[in-house]
Amino acid sequence: MKISAICTDIDGTLLDKRRQLSERTLTAFAALPADFPVILASSRMPGAMTHLLEEFKRTDNPLICYNGGYVIRSPHKGSEMVDSTYIKPATCRKIIEVAAKTEVHISLYSADDWYAPTMDKWTEKEEMVTKVKAKLGKQHGVIENWESAKMGAHKVMCMGQVDEIQWLYDQLFNSHDSSLHLYRSKDTYIEIAPKAISKASGLRRILADYNIPMSEVLAFGDNYNDIPLLDEAGYGVAVANAREEVKAVANEVTSSNITDGVAKSIEKLLL
């Protein structure tokens, strides 16, 4: 088949056990033509993804952020927004209200801003992993500003103990299943995005600029939010550590993220 672009998830797929790009991965991507689109698709915010483009030396490539909720062109050339879909401020208030019955940490994300309630262990961990600093403070003021500006959250992140996260997931699923995607990226995490978007919808928007069909995309993933991407891409590859549901829609299963599965597939299919 003809492959004209790569779209890959980051955490659990592209990064190694140190949450970094391995030498083999960097070498595989460096061997691709300079004008070959490499599109990163993640639940991360832009600032937590741009350093990877710098390592790839592809800073003019687009990003699919927040699972497709915020899509931008060339982040190092002004971060022109291609598509943006918000969680409504009223919904953000409701999530915070329900979570207040627990000790679950709630972070709000919009464009390249991250609003955390305090510098707790969850904030510290996310700052270390993503290399981004949170803006600390009361979040109701942020939501009020969004209401005035007719904006909202591109993502809401819930982090806490397993039992409380499960309880919160059940509450939100029962009340907002028709409007929100609830991703259990870990037992201690819920990542919340608008129901209308996905990594696949973000990719379709980007491909229109390149005049490349979905059938010519090589896609990689590991988790539930990667299922639409691998299902709709021309050739979907799941890493060995992927969820079984992801493997079920993939054309192929490669090695795990910690044994350079993405690099191995690129070497075999493109190089």
Short mmCIF file of C-alpha atoms in Angstrom, two decimals:
data_model
loop_
_atom_site.label_atom_id
_atom_site.label_comp_id
_atom_site.label_asym_id
_atom_site.label_seq_id
_atom_site.Cartn_x
_atom_site.Cartn_y
_atom_site.Cartn_z
CA MET A 1 0.00 0.00 0.00
CA LYS A 2 1.02 3.62 -0.44
CA ILE A 3 1.96 5.39 2.80
CA SER A 4 2.16 9.19 2.61
CA ALA A 5 2.07 10.19 6.31
CA ILE A 6 2.54 8.86 9.84
CA CYS A 7 0.25 9.65 12.77
CA THR A 8 1.30 8.34 16.17
CA ASP A 9 0.22 8.45 19.77
CA ILE A 10 2.92 9.44 22.27
CA ASP A 11 2.61 7.95 25.76
CA GLY A 12 2.68 4.16 25.84
CA THR A 13 3.34 4.06 22.09
CA LEU A 14 6.18 6.28 20.88
CA LEU A 15 8.13 6.95 24.08
CA ASP A 16 10.36 4.41 25.81
CA LYS A 17 10.40 3.39 29.49
CA ARG A 18 12.12 6.68 30.36
CA ARG A 19 9.27 8.53 28.58
CA GLN A 20 11.78 9.68 25.98
CA LEU A 21 12.46 9.10 22.29
CA SER A 22 14.98 6.29 21.94
CA GLU A 23 17.97 6.53 19.61
CA ARG A 24 16.48 3.88 17.35
CA THR A 25 13.22 5.84 17.09
CA LEU A 26 15.05 9.08 16.30
CA THR A 27 17.12 7.31 13.65
CA ALA A 28 14.05 5.75 12.00
CA PHE A 29 12.23 9.07 11.73
CA ALA A 30 15.37 10.88 10.56
CA ALA A 31 15.57 8.48 7.61
CA LEU A 32 12.17 9.64 6.30
CA PRO A 33 12.05 12.44 3.70
CA ALA A 34 12.03 15.94 5.19
CA ASP A 35 8.64 16.68 3.62
CA PHE A 36 7.03 13.44 4.85
CA PRO A 37 4.33 14.47 7.40
CA VAL A 38 4.85 13.11 10.91
CA ILE A 39 1.79 13.97 13.00
CA LEU A 40 1.77 13.52 16.77
CA ALA A 41 -1.67 12.82 18.25
CA SER A 42 -2.06 12.88 22.01
CA SER A 43 -4.22 13.88 24.95
CA ARG A 44 -1.34 16.20 25.87
CA MET A 45 -1.36 19.98 25.55
CA PRO A 46 0.75 21.64 22.82
CA GLY A 47 3.56 22.64 25.16
CA ALA A 48 3.98 19.01 26.21
CA MET A 49 4.43 17.90 22.59
CA THR A 50 6.53 20.56 20.85
CA HIS A 51 9.81 19.41 22.40
CA LEU A 52 9.33 16.06 20.65
CA LEU A 53 9.02 17.81 17.28
CA GLU A 54 12.27 19.61 18.11
CA GLU A 55 14.00 16.28 18.77
CA PHE A 56 12.65 14.97 15.45
CA LYS A 57 13.81 18.20 13.74
CA ARG A 58 10.29 18.54 12.33
CA THR A 59 9.13 21.72 14.04
CA ASP A 60 6.99 22.71 11.06
CA ASN A 61 4.73 19.66 11.43
CA PRO A 62 1.20 19.93 12.89
CA LEU A 63 -0.06 18.62 16.24
CA ILE A 64 -3.29 16.90 17.26
CA CYS A 65 -3.67 17.91 20.92
CA TYR A 66 -6.25 16.91 23.54
CA ASN A 67 -7.30 13.82 21.56
CA GLY A 68 -8.40 15.98 18.64
CA GLY A 69 -9.97 18.83 20.60
CA TYR A 70 -7.27 21.31 19.56
CA VAL A 71 -5.45 20.96 16.24
CA ILE A 72 -2.65 23.34 15.25
CA ARG A 73 -0.33 23.88 12.31
CA SER A 74 3.42 24.35 12.73
CA PRO A 75 3.64 25.21 16.45
CA HIS A 76 6.98 26.93 15.90
CA LYS A 77 5.47 29.22 13.26
CA GLY A 78 2.77 30.81 15.36
CA SER A 79 0.66 27.78 16.30
CA GLU A 80 -2.14 28.57 13.86
CA MET A 81 -5.30 26.91 15.12
CA VAL A 82 -6.95 24.55 12.62
CA ASP A 83 -9.76 23.22 14.79
CA SER A 84 -10.96 23.76 18.36
CA THR A 85 -13.75 22.04 20.30
CA TYR A 86 -14.45 22.91 23.94
CA ILE A 87 -16.07 21.32 26.96
CA LYS A 88 -18.63 23.91 28.05
CA PRO A 89 -17.89 25.92 31.23
CA ALA A 90 -21.11 24.69 32.86
CA THR A 91 -19.96 21.11 32.33
CA CYS A 92 -16.57 21.93 33.87
CA ARG A 93 -18.35 23.32 36.93
CA LYS A 94 -20.43 20.14 37.22
CA ILE A 95 -17.33 17.92 37.04
CA ILE A 96 -15.64 19.93 39.80
CA GLU A 97 -18.82 19.81 41.88
CA VAL A 98 -19.09 16.02 41.66
CA ALA A 99 -15.35 15.53 42.26
CA ALA A 100 -15.56 17.70 45.41
CA LYS A 101 -17.13 14.69 47.14
CA THR A 102 -13.76 12.97 46.78
CA GLU A 103 -10.08 13.89 47.03
CA VAL A 104 -9.64 13.57 43.26
CA HIS A 105 -7.41 16.23 41.68
CA ILE A 106 -9.05 18.14 38.79
CA SER A 107 -6.93 19.96 36.20
CA LEU A 108 -8.37 22.12 33.43
CA TYR A 109 -6.70 22.63 30.05
CA SER A 110 -7.38 25.19 27.34
CA ALA A 111 -5.11 25.85 24.33
CA ASP A 112 -1.61 25.92 25.84
CA ASP A 113 -2.70 26.70 29.41
CA TRP A 114 -2.93 24.20 32.28
CA TYR A 115 -4.84 25.20 35.42
CA ALA A 116 -4.23 23.06 38.52
CA PRO A 117 -5.80 23.72 41.94
CA THR A 118 -2.59 23.32 43.95
CA MET A 119 0.96 21.94 43.84
CA ASP A 120 0.09 18.44 45.03
CA LYS A 121 1.70 15.13 44.08
CA TRP A 122 -0.43 14.92 40.92
CA THR A 123 0.65 18.34 39.69
CA GLU A 124 4.28 17.56 40.47
CA LYS A 125 4.11 14.28 38.56
CA GLU A 126 2.49 15.84 35.48
CA GLU A 127 5.00 18.69 35.43
CA MET A 128 7.85 16.19 35.51
CA VAL A 129 6.40 14.01 32.72
CA THR A 130 5.17 16.75 30.38
CA LYS A 131 7.87 19.38 31.03
CA VAL A 132 5.12 22.02 31.39
CA LYS A 133 4.40 24.26 34.39
CA ALA A 134 0.87 24.51 35.75
CA LYS A 135 -0.92 27.73 36.61
CA LEU A 136 -2.08 27.35 40.20
CA GLY A 137 -5.16 28.82 41.81
CA LYS A 138 -8.91 28.70 42.17
CA GLN A 139 -10.47 27.35 39.01
CA HIS A 140 -13.88 28.98 39.26
CA GLY A 141 -12.30 32.28 38.21
CA VAL A 142 -10.87 30.58 35.14
CA ILE A 143 -14.29 29.19 34.26
CA GLU A 144 -15.88 32.64 34.69
CA ASN A 145 -13.34 34.05 32.22
CA TRP A 146 -14.20 31.28 29.77
CA GLU A 147 -17.88 32.10 30.06
CA SER A 148 -17.21 35.75 29.24
CA ALA A 149 -14.97 34.85 26.31
CA LYS A 150 -17.30 32.08 25.07
CA MET A 151 -14.54 29.52 25.52
CA GLY A 152 -14.11 26.38 27.58
CA ALA A 153 -11.80 23.48 28.40
CA HIS A 154 -10.15 21.40 25.72
CA LYS A 155 -9.56 18.74 28.37
CA VAL A 156 -10.37 18.01 31.99
CA MET A 157 -7.98 15.66 33.78
CA CYS A 158 -9.02 13.77 36.92
CA MET A 159 -6.31 12.11 38.99
CA GLY A 160 -6.71 10.20 42.24
CA GLN A 161 -6.91 6.90 44.07
CA VAL A 162 -8.30 3.97 42.11
CA ASP A 163 -11.55 3.58 44.07
CA GLU A 164 -12.39 7.28 43.95
CA ILE A 165 -11.53 7.52 40.25
CA GLN A 166 -13.83 4.57 39.53
CA TRP A 167 -16.65 6.20 41.52
CA LEU A 168 -16.17 9.50 39.70
CA TYR A 169 -16.05 7.75 36.33
CA ASP A 170 -19.36 6.01 37.06
CA GLN A 171 -21.01 9.26 38.13
CA LEU A 172 -19.85 11.19 35.06
CA PHE A 173 -20.62 8.33 32.67
CA ASN A 174 -24.18 8.13 33.93
CA SER A 175 -24.75 11.88 33.63
CA HIS A 176 -22.64 12.94 30.62
CA ASP A 177 -22.11 9.89 28.40
CA SER A 178 -23.86 11.57 25.48
CA SER A 179 -21.63 14.68 25.53
CA LEU A 180 -18.24 13.59 26.86
CA HIS A 181 -15.52 11.05 26.11
CA LEU A 182 -14.23 9.57 29.38
CA TYR A 183 -10.84 7.90 28.86
CA ARG A 184 -9.31 5.71 31.57
CA SER A 185 -5.71 6.19 30.46
CA LYS A 186 -4.60 4.69 33.79
CA ASP A 187 -6.43 3.24 36.78
CA THR A 188 -5.76 6.54 38.57
CA TYR A 189 -6.66 8.86 35.67
CA ILE A 190 -9.74 9.99 33.78
CA GLU A 191 -9.15 12.19 30.73
CA ILE A 192 -12.28 14.00 29.60
CA ALA A 193 -12.84 15.41 26.10
CA PRO A 194 -15.86 16.49 24.02
CA LYS A 195 -17.75 13.59 22.46
CA ALA A 196 -17.67 15.25 19.04
CA ILE A 197 -13.92 14.83 18.52
CA SER A 198 -11.29 12.10 18.28
CA LYS A 199 -7.73 11.70 17.08
CA ALA A 200 -9.23 10.50 13.79
CA SER A 201 -11.32 13.66 13.36
CA GLY A 202 -8.24 15.79 14.07
CA LEU A 203 -6.21 13.82 11.55
CA ARG A 204 -8.83 14.22 8.84
CA ARG A 205 -8.71 17.97 9.36
CA ILE A 206 -4.91 18.05 8.98
CA LEU A 207 -4.81 15.74 5.97
CA ALA A 208 -7.04 18.13 4.06
CA ASP A 209 -4.13 20.59 4.02
CA TYR A 210 -1.81 17.96 2.56
CA ASN A 211 -4.38 16.49 0.16
CA ILE A 212 -3.59 13.05 1.62
CA PRO A 213 -6.41 10.48 2.11
CA MET A 214 -6.80 8.55 5.36
CA SER A 215 -6.09 5.39 3.36
CA GLU A 216 -2.45 6.51 2.97
CA VAL A 217 -1.74 7.01 6.69
CA LEU A 218 0.33 4.70 8.88
CA ALA A 219 -0.99 5.07 12.45
CA PHE A 220 0.28 3.83 15.83
CA GLY A 221 -1.45 3.55 19.21
CA ASP A 222 -1.94 1.66 22.44
CA ASN A 223 -5.01 2.88 24.32
CA TYR A 224 -8.77 3.27 23.98
CA ASN A 225 -8.51 6.79 22.56
CA ASP A 226 -6.40 5.39 19.70
CA ILE A 227 -9.09 3.00 18.45
CA PRO A 228 -10.78 5.43 16.00
CA LEU A 229 -7.35 6.46 14.69
CA LEU A 230 -6.15 2.92 13.98
CA ASP A 231 -9.55 1.87 12.69
CA GLU A 232 -9.81 4.68 10.13
CA ALA A 233 -6.16 4.92 9.03
CA GLY A 234 -5.02 3.00 5.98
CA TYR A 235 -2.71 0.86 8.09
CA GLY A 236 -3.07 0.75 11.87
CA VAL A 237 -0.35 -0.69 14.09
CA ALA A 238 -0.81 -1.47 17.79
CA VAL A 239 2.21 -1.83 20.06
CA ALA A 240 2.49 -5.10 21.98
CA ASN A 241 1.54 -3.40 25.25
CA ALA A 242 -1.70 -2.04 23.74
CA ARG A 243 -5.15 -2.81 25.09
CA GLU A 244 -6.70 -5.87 23.49
CA GLU A 245 -9.47 -3.71 22.03
CA VAL A 246 -6.81 -1.66 20.20
CA LYS A 247 -5.09 -4.76 18.86
CA ALA A 248 -8.46 -5.98 17.58
CA VAL A 249 -8.82 -3.05 15.14
CA ALA A 250 -5.14 -2.93 14.10
CA ASN A 251 -3.72 -4.36 10.88
CA GLU A 252 -0.61 -5.42 12.74
CA VAL A 253 0.83 -5.72 16.24
CA THR A 254 4.45 -4.64 16.61
CA SER A 255 6.85 -4.78 19.56
CA SER A 256 6.12 -2.81 22.72
CA ASN A 257 6.90 0.85 23.20
CA ILE A 258 9.87 0.01 25.42
CA THR A 259 11.38 -2.21 22.71
CA ASP A 260 11.08 0.32 19.86
CA GLY A 261 7.92 -1.06 18.27
CA VAL A 262 7.18 2.10 16.28
CA ALA A 263 10.75 2.30 14.94
CA LYS A 264 10.69 -1.37 13.94
CA SER A 265 7.48 -0.91 11.97
CA ILE A 266 8.81 2.17 10.17
CA GLU A 267 12.00 0.30 9.29
CA LYS A 268 9.97 -2.59 7.88
CA LEU A 269 7.22 -0.67 6.10
CA LEU A 270 8.94 2.50 4.91
CA LEU A 271 12.70 2.12 4.99
#
